[in-house]
Coordinates of C-alpha atoms and ligand atoms in Angstrom, one line a residue:
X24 CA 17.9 32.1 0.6
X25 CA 14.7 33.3 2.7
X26 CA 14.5 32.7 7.0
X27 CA 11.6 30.7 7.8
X28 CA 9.8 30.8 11.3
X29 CA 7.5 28.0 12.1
X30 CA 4.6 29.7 14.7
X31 CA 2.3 26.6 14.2
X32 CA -1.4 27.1 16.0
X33 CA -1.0 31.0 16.5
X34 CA -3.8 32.9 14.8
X35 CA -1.6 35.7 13.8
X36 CA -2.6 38.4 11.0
X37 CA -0.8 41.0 10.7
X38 CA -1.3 44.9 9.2
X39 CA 1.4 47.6 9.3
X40 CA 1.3 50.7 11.7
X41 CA 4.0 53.0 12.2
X42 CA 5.3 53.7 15.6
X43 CA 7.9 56.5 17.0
X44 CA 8.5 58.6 20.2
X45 CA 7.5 61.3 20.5
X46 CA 11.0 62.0 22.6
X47 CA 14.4 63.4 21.1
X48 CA 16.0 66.0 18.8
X49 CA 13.5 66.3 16.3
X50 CA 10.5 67.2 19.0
X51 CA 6.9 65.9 18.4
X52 CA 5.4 64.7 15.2
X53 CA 2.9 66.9 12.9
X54 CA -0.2 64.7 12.3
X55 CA -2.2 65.7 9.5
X56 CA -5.3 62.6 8.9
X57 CA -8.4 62.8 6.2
X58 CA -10.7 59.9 5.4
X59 CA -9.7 58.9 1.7
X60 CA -9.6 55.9 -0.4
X61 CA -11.7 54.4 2.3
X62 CA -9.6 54.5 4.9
X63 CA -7.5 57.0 6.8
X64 CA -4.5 58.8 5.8
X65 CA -2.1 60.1 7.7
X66 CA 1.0 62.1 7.1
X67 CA 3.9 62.9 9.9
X68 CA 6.8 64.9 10.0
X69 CA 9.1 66.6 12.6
X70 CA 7.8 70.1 11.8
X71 CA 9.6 72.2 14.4
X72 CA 7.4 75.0 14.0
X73 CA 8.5 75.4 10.4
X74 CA 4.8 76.8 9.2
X75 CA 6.4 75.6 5.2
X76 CA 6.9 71.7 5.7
X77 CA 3.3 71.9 8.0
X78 CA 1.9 73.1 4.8
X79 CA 3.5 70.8 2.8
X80 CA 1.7 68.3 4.9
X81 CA -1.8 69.4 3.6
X82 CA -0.5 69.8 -0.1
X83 CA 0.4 65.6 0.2
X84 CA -3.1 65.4 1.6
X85 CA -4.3 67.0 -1.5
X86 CA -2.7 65.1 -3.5
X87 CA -4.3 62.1 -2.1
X88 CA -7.5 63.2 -2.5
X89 CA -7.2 64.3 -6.1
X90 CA -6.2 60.8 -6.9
X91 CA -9.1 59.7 -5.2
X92 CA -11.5 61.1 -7.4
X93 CA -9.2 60.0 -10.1
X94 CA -9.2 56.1 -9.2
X95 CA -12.4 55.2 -7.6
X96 CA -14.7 52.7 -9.5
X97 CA -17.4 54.0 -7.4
X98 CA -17.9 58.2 -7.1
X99 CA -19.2 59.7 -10.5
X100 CA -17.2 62.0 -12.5
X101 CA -14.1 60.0 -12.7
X102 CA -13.0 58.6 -15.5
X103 CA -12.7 54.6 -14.2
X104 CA -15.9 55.1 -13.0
X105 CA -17.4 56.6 -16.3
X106 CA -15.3 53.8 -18.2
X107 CA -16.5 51.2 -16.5
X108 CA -20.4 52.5 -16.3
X109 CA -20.6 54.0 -20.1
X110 CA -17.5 52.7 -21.5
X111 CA -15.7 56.5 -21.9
X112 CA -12.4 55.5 -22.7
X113 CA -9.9 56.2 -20.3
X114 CA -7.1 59.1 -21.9
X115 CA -5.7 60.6 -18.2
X116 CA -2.2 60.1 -18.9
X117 CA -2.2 59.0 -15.0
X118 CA -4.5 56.6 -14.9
X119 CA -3.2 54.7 -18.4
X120 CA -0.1 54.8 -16.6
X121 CA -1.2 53.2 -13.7
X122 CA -3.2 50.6 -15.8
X123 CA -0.4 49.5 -17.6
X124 CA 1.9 48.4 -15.0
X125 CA -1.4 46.8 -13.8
X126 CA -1.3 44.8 -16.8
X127 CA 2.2 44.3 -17.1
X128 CA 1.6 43.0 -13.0
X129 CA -0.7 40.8 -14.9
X130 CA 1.2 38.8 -17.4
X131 CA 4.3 38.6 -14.7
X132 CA 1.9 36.9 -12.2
X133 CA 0.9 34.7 -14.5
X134 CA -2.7 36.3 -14.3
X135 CA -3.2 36.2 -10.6
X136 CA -3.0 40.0 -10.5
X137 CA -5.8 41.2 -12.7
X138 CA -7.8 44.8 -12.9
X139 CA -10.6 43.2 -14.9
X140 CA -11.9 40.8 -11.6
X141 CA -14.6 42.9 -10.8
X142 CA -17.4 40.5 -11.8
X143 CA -15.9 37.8 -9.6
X144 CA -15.4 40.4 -6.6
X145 CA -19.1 41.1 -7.0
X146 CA -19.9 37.7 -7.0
X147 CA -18.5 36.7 -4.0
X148 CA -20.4 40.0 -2.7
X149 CA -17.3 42.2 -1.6
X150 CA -18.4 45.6 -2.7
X151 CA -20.2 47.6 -0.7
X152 CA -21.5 46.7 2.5
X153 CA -20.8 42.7 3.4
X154 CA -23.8 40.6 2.9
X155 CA -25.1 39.6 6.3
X156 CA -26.3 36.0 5.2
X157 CA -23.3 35.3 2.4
X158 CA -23.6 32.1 0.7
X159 CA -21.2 30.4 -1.5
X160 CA -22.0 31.2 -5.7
X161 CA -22.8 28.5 -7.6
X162 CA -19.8 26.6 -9.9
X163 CA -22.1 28.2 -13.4
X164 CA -21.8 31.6 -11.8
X165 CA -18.3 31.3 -10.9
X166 CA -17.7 30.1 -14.5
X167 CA -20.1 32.8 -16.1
X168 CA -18.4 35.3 -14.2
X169 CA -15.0 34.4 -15.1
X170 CA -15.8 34.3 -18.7
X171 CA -16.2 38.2 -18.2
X172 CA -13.0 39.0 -17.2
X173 CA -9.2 39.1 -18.8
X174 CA -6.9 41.5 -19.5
X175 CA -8.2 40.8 -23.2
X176 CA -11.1 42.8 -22.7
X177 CA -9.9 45.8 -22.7
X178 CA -7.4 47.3 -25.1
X179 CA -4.4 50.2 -24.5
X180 CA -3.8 51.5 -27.4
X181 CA -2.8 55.0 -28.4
X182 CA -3.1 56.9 -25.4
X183 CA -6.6 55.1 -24.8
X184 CA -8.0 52.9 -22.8
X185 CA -10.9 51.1 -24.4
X186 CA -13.0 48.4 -24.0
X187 CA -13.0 45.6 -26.3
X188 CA -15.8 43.8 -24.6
X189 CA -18.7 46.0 -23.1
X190 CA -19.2 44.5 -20.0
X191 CA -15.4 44.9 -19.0
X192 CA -15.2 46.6 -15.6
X193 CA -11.8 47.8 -14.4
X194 CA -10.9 48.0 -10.5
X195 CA -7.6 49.5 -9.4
X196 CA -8.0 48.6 -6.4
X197 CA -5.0 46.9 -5.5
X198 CA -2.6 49.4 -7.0
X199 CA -4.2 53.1 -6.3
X200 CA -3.8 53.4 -2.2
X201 CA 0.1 52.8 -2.7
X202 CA 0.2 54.6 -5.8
X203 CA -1.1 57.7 -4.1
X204 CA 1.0 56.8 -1.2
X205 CA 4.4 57.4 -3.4
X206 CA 2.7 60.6 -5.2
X207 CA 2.0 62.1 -2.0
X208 CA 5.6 61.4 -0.4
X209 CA 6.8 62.8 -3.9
X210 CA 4.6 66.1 -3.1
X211 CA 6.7 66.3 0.7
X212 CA 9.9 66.1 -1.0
X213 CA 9.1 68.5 -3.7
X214 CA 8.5 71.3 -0.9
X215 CA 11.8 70.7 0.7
X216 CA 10.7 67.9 3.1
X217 CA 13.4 65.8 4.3
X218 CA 11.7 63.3 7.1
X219 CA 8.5 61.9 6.8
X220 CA 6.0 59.0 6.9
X221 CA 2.9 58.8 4.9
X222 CA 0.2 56.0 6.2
X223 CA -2.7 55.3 3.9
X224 CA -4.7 52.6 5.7
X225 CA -1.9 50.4 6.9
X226 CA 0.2 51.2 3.5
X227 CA 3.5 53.3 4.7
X228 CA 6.2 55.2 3.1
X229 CA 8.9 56.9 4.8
X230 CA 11.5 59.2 3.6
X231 CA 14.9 60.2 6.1
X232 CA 15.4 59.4 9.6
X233 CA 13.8 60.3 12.9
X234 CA 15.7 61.7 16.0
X235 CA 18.8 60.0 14.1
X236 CA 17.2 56.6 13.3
X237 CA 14.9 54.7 11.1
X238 CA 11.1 55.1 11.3
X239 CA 9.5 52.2 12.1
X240 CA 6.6 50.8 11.7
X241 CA 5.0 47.2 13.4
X242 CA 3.6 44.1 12.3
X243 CA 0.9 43.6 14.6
X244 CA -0.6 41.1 15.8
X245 CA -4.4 42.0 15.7
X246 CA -5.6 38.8 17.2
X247 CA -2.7 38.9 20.2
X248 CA -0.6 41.1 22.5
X249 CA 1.8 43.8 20.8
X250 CA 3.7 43.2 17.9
X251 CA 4.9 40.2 15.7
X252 CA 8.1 42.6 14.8
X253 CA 9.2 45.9 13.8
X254 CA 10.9 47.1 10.4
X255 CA 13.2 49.5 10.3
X256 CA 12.2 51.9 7.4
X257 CA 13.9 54.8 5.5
X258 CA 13.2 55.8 2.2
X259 CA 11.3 52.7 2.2
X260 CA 7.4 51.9 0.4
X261 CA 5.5 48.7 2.9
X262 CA 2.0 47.6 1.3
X263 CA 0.0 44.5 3.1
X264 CA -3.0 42.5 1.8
X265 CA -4.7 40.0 4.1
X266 CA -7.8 38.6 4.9
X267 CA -8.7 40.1 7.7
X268 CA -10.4 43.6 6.9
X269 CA -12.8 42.8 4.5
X270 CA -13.8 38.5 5.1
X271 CA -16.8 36.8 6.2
X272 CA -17.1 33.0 7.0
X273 CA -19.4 30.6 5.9
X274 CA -19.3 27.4 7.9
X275 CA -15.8 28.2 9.9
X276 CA -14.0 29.0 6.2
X277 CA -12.9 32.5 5.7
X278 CA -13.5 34.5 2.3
X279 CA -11.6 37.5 1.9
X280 CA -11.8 40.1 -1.0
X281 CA -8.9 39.4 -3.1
X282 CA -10.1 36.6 -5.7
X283 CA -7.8 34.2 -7.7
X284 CA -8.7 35.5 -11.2
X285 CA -7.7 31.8 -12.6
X286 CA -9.9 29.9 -9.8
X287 CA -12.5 32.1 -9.5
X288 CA -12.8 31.8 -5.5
X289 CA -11.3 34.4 -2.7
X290 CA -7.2 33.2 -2.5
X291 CA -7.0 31.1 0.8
X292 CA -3.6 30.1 1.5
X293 CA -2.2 32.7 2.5
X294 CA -3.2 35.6 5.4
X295 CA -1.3 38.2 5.1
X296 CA 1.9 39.4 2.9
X297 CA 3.9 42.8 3.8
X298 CA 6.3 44.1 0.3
X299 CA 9.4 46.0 1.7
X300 CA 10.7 48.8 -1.2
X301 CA 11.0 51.7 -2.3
X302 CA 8.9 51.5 -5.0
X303 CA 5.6 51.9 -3.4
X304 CA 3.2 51.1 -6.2
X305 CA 5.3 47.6 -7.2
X306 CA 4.4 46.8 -3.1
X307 CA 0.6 47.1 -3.5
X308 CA 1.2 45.3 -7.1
X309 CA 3.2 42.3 -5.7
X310 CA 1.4 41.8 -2.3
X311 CA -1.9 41.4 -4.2
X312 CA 0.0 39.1 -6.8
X313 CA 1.8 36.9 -3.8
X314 CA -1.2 36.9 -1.7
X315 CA -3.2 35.3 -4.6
X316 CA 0.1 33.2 -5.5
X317 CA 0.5 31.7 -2.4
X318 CA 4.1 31.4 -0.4
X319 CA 6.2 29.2 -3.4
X320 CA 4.8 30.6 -6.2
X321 CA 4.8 34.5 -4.6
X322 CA 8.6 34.2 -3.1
X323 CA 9.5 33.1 -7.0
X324 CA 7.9 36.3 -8.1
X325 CA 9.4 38.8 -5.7
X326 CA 12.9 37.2 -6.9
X327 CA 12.2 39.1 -10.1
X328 CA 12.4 42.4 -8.6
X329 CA 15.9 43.1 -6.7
X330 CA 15.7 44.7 -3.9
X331 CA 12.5 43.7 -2.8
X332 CA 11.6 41.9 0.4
X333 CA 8.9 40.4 2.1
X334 CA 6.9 38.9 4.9
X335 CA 4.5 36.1 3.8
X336 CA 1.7 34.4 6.6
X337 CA 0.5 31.1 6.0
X338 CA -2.7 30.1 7.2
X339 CA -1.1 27.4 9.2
X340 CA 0.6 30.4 10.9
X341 CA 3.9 29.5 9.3
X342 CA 6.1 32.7 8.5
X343 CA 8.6 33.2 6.0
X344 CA 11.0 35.7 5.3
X345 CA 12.9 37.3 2.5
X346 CA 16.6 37.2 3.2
X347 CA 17.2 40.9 3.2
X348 CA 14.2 41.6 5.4
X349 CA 16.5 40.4 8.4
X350 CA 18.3 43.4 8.5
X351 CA 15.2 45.5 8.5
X352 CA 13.2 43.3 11.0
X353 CA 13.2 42.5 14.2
X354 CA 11.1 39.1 15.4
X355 CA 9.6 40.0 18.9
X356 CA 9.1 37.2 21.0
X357 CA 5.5 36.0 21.5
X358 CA 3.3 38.9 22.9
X359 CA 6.2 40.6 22.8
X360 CA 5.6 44.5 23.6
X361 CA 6.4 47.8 21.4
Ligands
ADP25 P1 -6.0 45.2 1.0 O1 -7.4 45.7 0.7 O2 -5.9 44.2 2.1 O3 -5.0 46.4 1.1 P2 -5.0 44.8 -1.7 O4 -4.2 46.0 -1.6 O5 -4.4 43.6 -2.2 O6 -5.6 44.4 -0.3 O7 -6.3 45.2 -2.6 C1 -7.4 44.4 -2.7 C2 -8.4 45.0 -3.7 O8 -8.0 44.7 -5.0 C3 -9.8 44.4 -3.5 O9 -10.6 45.1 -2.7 C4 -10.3 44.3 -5.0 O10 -10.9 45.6 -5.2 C5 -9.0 44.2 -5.8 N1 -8.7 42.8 -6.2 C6 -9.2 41.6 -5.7 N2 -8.6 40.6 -6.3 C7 -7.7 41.1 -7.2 C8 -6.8 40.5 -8.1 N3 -6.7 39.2 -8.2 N4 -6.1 41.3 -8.9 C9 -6.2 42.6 -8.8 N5 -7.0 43.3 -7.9 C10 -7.8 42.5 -7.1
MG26 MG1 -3.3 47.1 0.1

């Protein structure tokens, strides 16, 4: 059973942000933000001049930046980046374990979720800067490029991560932000914190309640007025992916970053999908997976998982919702406020 809202003609796209007041028993929020994972992260918690959960706030920070260093594709010294560059394998008991519920991602999605897409992403010119005159790749490219990838180039095996062809790439992407967004709520709850929110880039966690209630965090509507809705969350993991931070558009069409590993060509149906659960690194999995998918496919997908909900954007500006999200979601009504 999922609730669907038809908002035909409405450009919406939506990104999470969490919201609060700053009013109540639990005084102001402590704000601790570094740039990391290229983007901003952001951890709050109703401190009360406790100078022990304000330093617990930097220790999650650190945390986040250690696995950082430990994830990017891109900053030498790391071991994806020295696995993909000189084929080191890969032995961090972190990282393999990160891989592998990559891969496992993989064969559930039927291979629309798939670490080894670099090529293609570089193809369609989506690391680094945009290019500033983009241009379609040819059909031989597309096909060259998708010969390169596939979870069969590289082998786990033994506590090692190797490469079975050399020109196998590996980008985590799509799994690290929300995976460091559950290590550094696990860091706050290790040093005795009870109530937080962690906020890496639009990927949230939060753990207890705020002045008595749930934290919450909006679906906005970047392209409108205010908010689409606002979830309800507590002890809860939200991860988007959408195609509207990283696009460009060639002849009106938008092309976003995340590629359809089996078409080779940036997924279009949808626009944005929101994952609701507690297991943060199964949101960022599944919202990559369902946003490549598409709405039918995707919703069949999340079933697998109990307890998971979602919000999926159509293109057409249709919007559907898991069952259980209804209890965690209020609609607001168009250009509604905060
Ligand atoms: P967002 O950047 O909107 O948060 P995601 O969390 O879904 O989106 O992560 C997108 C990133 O994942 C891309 O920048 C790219 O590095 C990588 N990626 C692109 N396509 C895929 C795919 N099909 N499977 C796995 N990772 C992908
Ligand atoms: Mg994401």
């Amino acid at each position: 059973m999922r609730l669907t809202v038809k908002l035909l003609n409405i450009a919406f796209f939506c990104a999470a942000l969490p919201l609060f007041s700053s009013t109540g028993p639990d005084g102001e929020l402590t704000k601790r933000t570094r740039y990391l994972m290229d983007t901003y992260c952001s951890v709050l918690a109703p401190v009360k001049g406790d100078m022990k959960t304000a330093a617990a706030l930097d220790l999650a920070l650190d945390r986040v930046e250690e696995l950082d260093k430990k994830f990017s594709a891109f900053r030498p010294g790391g071991q994806v980046y020295e696995f993909n560059k000189n084929g080191t394998p890969i032995t961090d008991p972190e990282t393999l374990e990160l891989v592998k519920r990559c891969l496992d991602m993989n064969v559930k999605s039927g291979g629309a979720f798939d670490i080894t897409v670099t090529p293609l992403v570089r193809l369609w010119g989506f690391y680094g800067e945009l290019p500033k005159k983009p241009k379609i790749p040819g059909k031989e490219e597309i096909a060259a490029a998708m010969k390169q990838i596939g979870p069969g180039s590289i082998e786990l095996k033994d506590g090692r991560l190797i490469k079975l062809r050399a020109s196998a790439e590996i980008d985590l992407g799509a799994g690290a932000k929300a995976y460091a967004v559950g290590e550094a709520m696990k860091s706050l709850k290790a040093s005795g914190v009870k109530s937080a929110m962690v906020d890496l880039g639009g990927d949230l966690y939060a753990i207890g309640l705020y002045n008595g209630k749930a934290w919450k965090a909006g679906i906005k509507k970047p392209r409108g007025e205010g908010a689409l809705g606002i979830i309800g969350m507590t002890d809860l993991s939200m991860s988007t992916s959408g195609d509207y931070e990283r696009f460009y558009e060639i002849d009106g069409k938008r092309y976003c970053h995340i590629i359809d590993p089996v078409k080779g060509v940036p997924a279009s149906e949808l626009i944005s999908v929101a994952i609701i659960t507690p297991d943060a690194t199964m949101a960022n999995l599944l919202s990559t997976s369902v946003f490549v998918l598409g709405r039918d496919k995707g919703l069949k997908l999340i079933e697998k998982y109990p307890g998971t909900e979602a919000i999926i954007i159509r293109a057409n500006g249709e919007i559907t919702l898991t069952e259980g999200l209804k209890k965690l979601f209020s609609l607001k009504e168009k250009g509604g406020k905060k």
